[in-house]
Amino acid sequence: MQLTTRSKVVVKKQMSFMEKLYLPAILGGMWITIKHFFRKKATIKYPEEQREFAPVYRGMHVLKRDENGAERCTACGLCAVACPAEAITMESAERKPGEEHLYREEKYAKIYEINMLRCIFCGLCEEACPKESIFLTDRIVPSDDLRKDFIYGKDKLVDPIEADKRIDVSKRETKEVLEFKKNKNIGHNQLFEGKKFKSGS
Ligand code: SF4
Ligand code: SF4
């Protein structure tokens, strides 16, 4: 019984005189190599050179502070529930009197961790957050040697306290994105239609 129509019978034929010389095959191989010297390189010298990201690129998260410098996160846990990779864990605590400048709400995240090896950068945590606290940015998660070092805590995730060092998320906080968060029927990539990025490019 024939299992496939794509089988090919291999015949061990004698090599011709030219094939026995090997020289044409070597020259042919070298010609292919030389042609590549003059082609545009597909690689870049990362990290000195970096590619331009698509507007929909989602990289390392940031936990934002409000305009007064207080952490916006209220440890509601909605981001963790929305996360399909179960990458987010947190522990909440109650704000003490005098800590109003540190935490915006009465409850805050004492511990907030994202396992970057689990994260698939889908952005669902950002969509789920009712406090405009968590955002994905265009920063790359740097490489590391140990798995434990990919569990990012608040020391790496929370916005710097200095106002001039805050992470800019204005690209992800546009009125279209806010509309998208209210109206889930809009496709996320539809927000960028007509702009430079086209899905699949
Ligand atoms: S981007 Fe997606 S996978 Fe990563 S932490 Fe957020 S919800 Fe989880
Ligand atoms: S980041 Fe947002 S969704 Fe997640 S716990 Fe904080 S406030 Fe809730």
CSV table of C-alpha atoms and ligand atoms in Angstrom, one decimal:
chain,number,residue,atom,x,y,z
A,1,MET,CA,0.0,0.0,0.0
A,2,GLN,CA,1.3,3.4,-0.9
A,3,LEU,CA,1.3,5.8,2.1
A,4,THR,CA,2.1,9.0,0.2
A,5,THR,CA,2.2,10.4,-3.3
A,6,ARG,CA,5.2,12.5,-2.4
A,7,SER,CA,7.8,9.7,-2.0
A,8,LYS,CA,10.9,10.0,-4.1
A,9,VAL,CA,12.9,7.1,-5.3
A,10,VAL,CA,16.6,7.8,-4.7
A,11,VAL,CA,18.8,6.5,-7.5
A,12,LYS,CA,22.5,6.1,-6.8
A,13,LYS,CA,23.8,7.5,-10.1
A,14,GLN,CA,27.4,7.8,-11.2
A,15,MET,CA,28.9,11.3,-10.8
A,16,SER,CA,29.7,13.0,-14.1
A,17,PHE,CA,33.3,14.2,-14.9
A,18,MET,CA,32.4,17.8,-13.8
A,19,GLU,CA,30.9,16.6,-10.6
A,20,LYS,CA,34.0,14.6,-9.8
A,21,LEU,CA,36.1,17.8,-10.2
A,22,TYR,CA,34.1,19.4,-7.3
A,23,LEU,CA,35.4,22.8,-8.5
A,24,PRO,CA,32.2,24.1,-10.1
A,25,ALA,CA,30.3,23.2,-6.9
A,26,ILE,CA,32.9,25.0,-4.8
A,27,LEU,CA,32.8,28.1,-7.0
A,28,GLY,CA,29.0,28.0,-7.0
A,29,GLY,CA,29.1,28.0,-3.2
A,30,MET,CA,31.6,30.8,-3.1
A,31,TRP,CA,29.5,32.9,-5.5
A,32,ILE,CA,26.5,32.5,-3.1
A,33,THR,CA,28.7,33.7,-0.2
A,34,ILE,CA,30.1,36.7,-2.1
A,35,LYS,CA,26.6,37.8,-3.1
A,36,HIS,CA,25.7,38.1,0.5
A,37,PHE,CA,28.5,40.6,1.1
A,38,PHE,CA,26.6,43.1,-0.9
A,39,ARG,CA,23.1,42.4,0.5
A,40,LYS,CA,21.5,44.5,3.3
A,41,LYS,CA,22.3,42.7,6.5
A,42,ALA,CA,19.4,41.1,8.3
A,43,THR,CA,21.2,41.4,11.7
A,44,ILE,CA,21.9,44.5,13.7
A,45,LYS,CA,24.7,45.1,16.3
A,46,TYR,CA,22.4,44.9,19.4
A,47,PRO,CA,22.6,46.4,22.0
A,48,GLU,CA,24.5,49.3,20.4
A,49,GLU,CA,21.9,49.4,17.6
A,50,GLN,CA,18.2,48.9,18.4
A,51,ARG,CA,15.3,48.2,16.1
A,52,GLU,CA,12.4,50.6,16.0
A,53,PHE,CA,9.5,49.1,17.9
A,54,ALA,CA,6.0,48.8,16.5
A,55,PRO,CA,3.5,51.1,18.4
A,56,VAL,CA,1.8,48.0,19.7
A,57,TYR,CA,5.0,46.5,21.2
A,58,ARG,CA,4.6,45.4,24.8
A,59,GLY,CA,7.6,45.1,27.0
A,60,MET,CA,8.6,45.3,30.6
A,61,HIS,CA,5.9,46.6,33.0
A,62,VAL,CA,5.8,49.6,35.1
A,63,LEU,CA,3.6,50.3,38.2
A,64,LYS,CA,2.8,54.0,37.9
A,65,ARG,CA,2.7,56.7,40.6
A,66,ASP,CA,0.1,59.5,40.5
A,67,GLU,CA,0.9,63.1,39.9
A,68,ASN,CA,1.8,63.5,43.7
A,69,GLY,CA,4.2,60.6,43.6
A,70,ALA,CA,1.9,58.1,45.4
A,71,GLU,CA,1.6,54.5,44.1
A,72,ARG,CA,-1.6,54.0,42.2
A,73,CYS,CA,-1.9,50.3,42.8
A,74,THR,CA,-4.5,49.3,45.4
A,75,ALA,CA,-3.7,45.6,45.3
A,76,CYS,CA,-7.2,44.7,44.0
A,77,GLY,CA,-5.7,41.6,42.3
A,78,LEU,CA,-7.6,42.1,39.0
A,79,CYS,CA,-4.4,42.0,37.0
A,80,ALA,CA,-3.5,38.7,38.6
A,81,VAL,CA,-6.9,37.3,37.9
A,82,ALA,CA,-6.7,38.4,34.2
A,83,CYS,CA,-3.2,37.1,33.7
A,84,PRO,CA,-3.4,33.9,31.6
A,85,ALA,CA,0.1,33.0,32.5
A,86,GLU,CA,-0.4,33.3,36.3
A,87,ALA,CA,2.7,35.4,36.4
A,88,ILE,CA,1.5,38.0,38.9
A,89,THR,CA,1.5,37.6,42.7
A,90,MET,CA,0.9,40.2,45.3
A,91,GLU,CA,0.4,40.7,49.0
A,92,SER,CA,-1.7,43.7,50.2
A,93,ALA,CA,-1.3,45.8,53.3
A,94,GLU,CA,-3.2,48.7,54.9
A,95,ARG,CA,-1.9,52.2,54.6
A,96,LYS,CA,-0.9,53.8,57.9
A,97,PRO,CA,-1.6,57.4,58.8
A,98,GLY,CA,1.2,59.6,57.4
A,99,GLU,CA,1.7,57.3,54.4
A,100,GLU,CA,-0.8,59.1,52.1
A,101,HIS,CA,2.1,60.5,50.1
A,102,LEU,CA,3.3,57.0,49.3
A,103,TYR,CA,0.1,55.1,48.5
A,104,ARG,CA,-3.0,56.7,46.9
A,105,GLU,CA,-5.5,54.2,48.3
A,106,GLU,CA,-6.0,52.9,51.8
A,107,LYS,CA,-4.9,49.4,50.6
A,108,TYR,CA,-1.7,49.0,48.7
A,109,ALA,CA,0.6,46.2,47.4
A,110,LYS,CA,3.2,45.5,50.0
A,111,ILE,CA,4.6,42.8,47.7
A,112,TYR,CA,4.0,42.9,44.0
A,113,GLU,CA,5.9,40.4,41.8
A,114,ILE,CA,5.8,39.5,38.1
A,115,ASN,CA,7.6,36.3,36.9
A,116,MET,CA,9.1,37.6,33.6
A,117,LEU,CA,9.8,34.0,32.5
A,118,ARG,CA,6.1,33.2,32.7
A,119,CYS,CA,4.8,36.5,31.2
A,120,ILE,CA,3.8,36.4,27.6
A,121,PHE,CA,3.4,40.2,27.4
A,122,CYS,CA,-0.2,40.0,26.3
A,123,GLY,CA,-1.2,43.2,28.1
A,124,LEU,CA,-4.3,41.8,29.8
A,125,CYS,CA,-3.1,43.0,33.2
A,126,GLU,CA,-3.0,46.5,31.8
A,127,GLU,CA,-6.5,46.2,30.4
A,128,ALA,CA,-7.8,44.8,33.6
A,129,CYS,CA,-6.4,47.5,35.9
A,130,PRO,CA,-9.1,49.9,37.1
A,131,LYS,CA,-6.6,52.3,38.6
A,132,GLU,CA,-4.4,53.0,35.6
A,133,SER,CA,-1.6,51.6,37.6
A,134,ILE,CA,0.1,48.9,35.5
A,135,PHE,CA,1.4,49.5,32.0
A,136,LEU,CA,3.6,47.6,29.6
A,137,THR,CA,6.3,49.8,28.2
A,138,ASP,CA,8.7,49.5,25.3
A,139,ARG,CA,11.6,48.5,27.6
A,140,ILE,CA,13.1,45.1,27.0
A,141,VAL,CA,13.5,42.7,29.9
A,142,PRO,CA,17.2,42.3,30.2
A,143,SER,CA,18.8,38.8,30.0
A,144,ASP,CA,20.0,37.2,33.2
A,145,ASP,CA,21.6,33.9,34.3
A,146,LEU,CA,19.4,32.7,37.1
A,147,ARG,CA,15.7,32.0,37.0
A,148,LYS,CA,15.1,33.7,40.4
A,149,ASP,CA,16.4,37.0,39.0
A,150,PHE,CA,13.5,37.1,36.5
A,151,ILE,CA,11.0,37.5,39.4
A,152,TYR,CA,10.6,41.3,39.3
A,153,GLY,CA,9.5,42.9,42.5
A,154,LYS,CA,8.4,46.4,43.3
A,155,ASP,CA,12.1,47.6,43.3
A,156,LYS,CA,12.1,47.0,39.5
A,157,LEU,CA,8.5,47.6,38.7
A,158,VAL,CA,7.4,50.8,40.5
A,159,ASP,CA,8.0,54.1,38.8
A,160,PRO,CA,11.0,56.1,40.2
A,161,ILE,CA,10.0,58.5,42.9
A,162,GLU,CA,11.8,61.4,41.2
A,163,ALA,CA,9.3,63.1,38.8
A,164,ASP,CA,11.9,63.6,36.1
A,165,LYS,CA,12.8,59.9,36.0
A,166,ARG,CA,9.2,58.6,35.6
A,167,ILE,CA,8.6,56.1,32.8
A,168,ASP,CA,6.6,57.7,30.0
A,169,VAL,CA,3.5,55.7,29.2
A,170,SER,CA,1.7,58.5,27.3
A,171,LYS,CA,1.7,56.2,24.2
A,172,ARG,CA,-0.4,53.7,26.1
A,173,GLU,CA,-2.6,56.2,27.9
A,174,THR,CA,-4.1,57.9,24.8
A,175,LYS,CA,-7.8,58.7,24.7
A,176,GLU,CA,-8.3,55.9,22.2
A,177,VAL,CA,-6.8,53.4,24.7
A,178,LEU,CA,-9.0,54.7,27.4
A,179,GLU,CA,-12.0,54.3,25.1
A,180,PHE,CA,-10.8,50.8,24.3
A,181,LYS,CA,-10.7,49.9,28.0
A,182,LYS,CA,-14.3,51.1,28.3
A,183,ASN,CA,-15.5,49.4,25.1
A,184,LYS,CA,-14.1,45.9,24.8
A,185,ASN,CA,-15.6,45.4,21.4
A,186,ILE,CA,-12.9,47.5,19.8
A,187,GLY,CA,-10.0,45.3,18.6
A,188,HIS,CA,-6.8,46.5,20.2
A,189,ASN,CA,-4.9,46.7,16.9
A,190,GLN,CA,-7.7,48.7,15.4
A,191,LEU,CA,-6.5,51.6,17.5
A,192,PHE,CA,-3.4,51.8,15.4
A,193,GLU,CA,-5.0,51.5,12.0
A,194,GLY,CA,-3.9,54.2,9.6
A,195,LYS,CA,-0.8,54.7,11.6
A,196,LYS,CA,2.6,53.3,10.7
A,197,PHE,CA,2.0,49.8,12.1
A,198,LYS,CA,-0.1,47.3,10.3
A,199,SER,CA,-0.9,44.0,11.9
A,200,GLY,CA,1.5,41.3,10.6
A,201,SER,CA,4.1,43.8,9.3
B,1,SF4,S1,1.4,40.9,30.2
B,1,SF4,FE1,-0.1,39.1,30.2
B,1,SF4,S2,1.2,37.4,30.9
B,1,SF4,FE2,2.3,39.3,31.4
B,1,SF4,S3,1.8,39.7,33.5
B,1,SF4,FE3,0.4,40.9,32.2
B,1,SF4,S4,-1.4,39.6,31.9
B,1,SF4,FE4,0.3,38.3,32.7
B,2,SF4,S1,-1.9,46.9,39.2
B,2,SF4,FE1,-4.1,47.5,39.0
B,2,SF4,S2,-5.2,45.6,38.7
B,2,SF4,FE2,-3.2,45.1,39.6
B,2,SF4,S3,-3.6,45.0,41.8
B,2,SF4,FE3,-2.8,47.1,41.2
B,2,SF4,S4,-4.6,48.3,41.0
B,2,SF4,FE4,-5.3,46.2,40.9
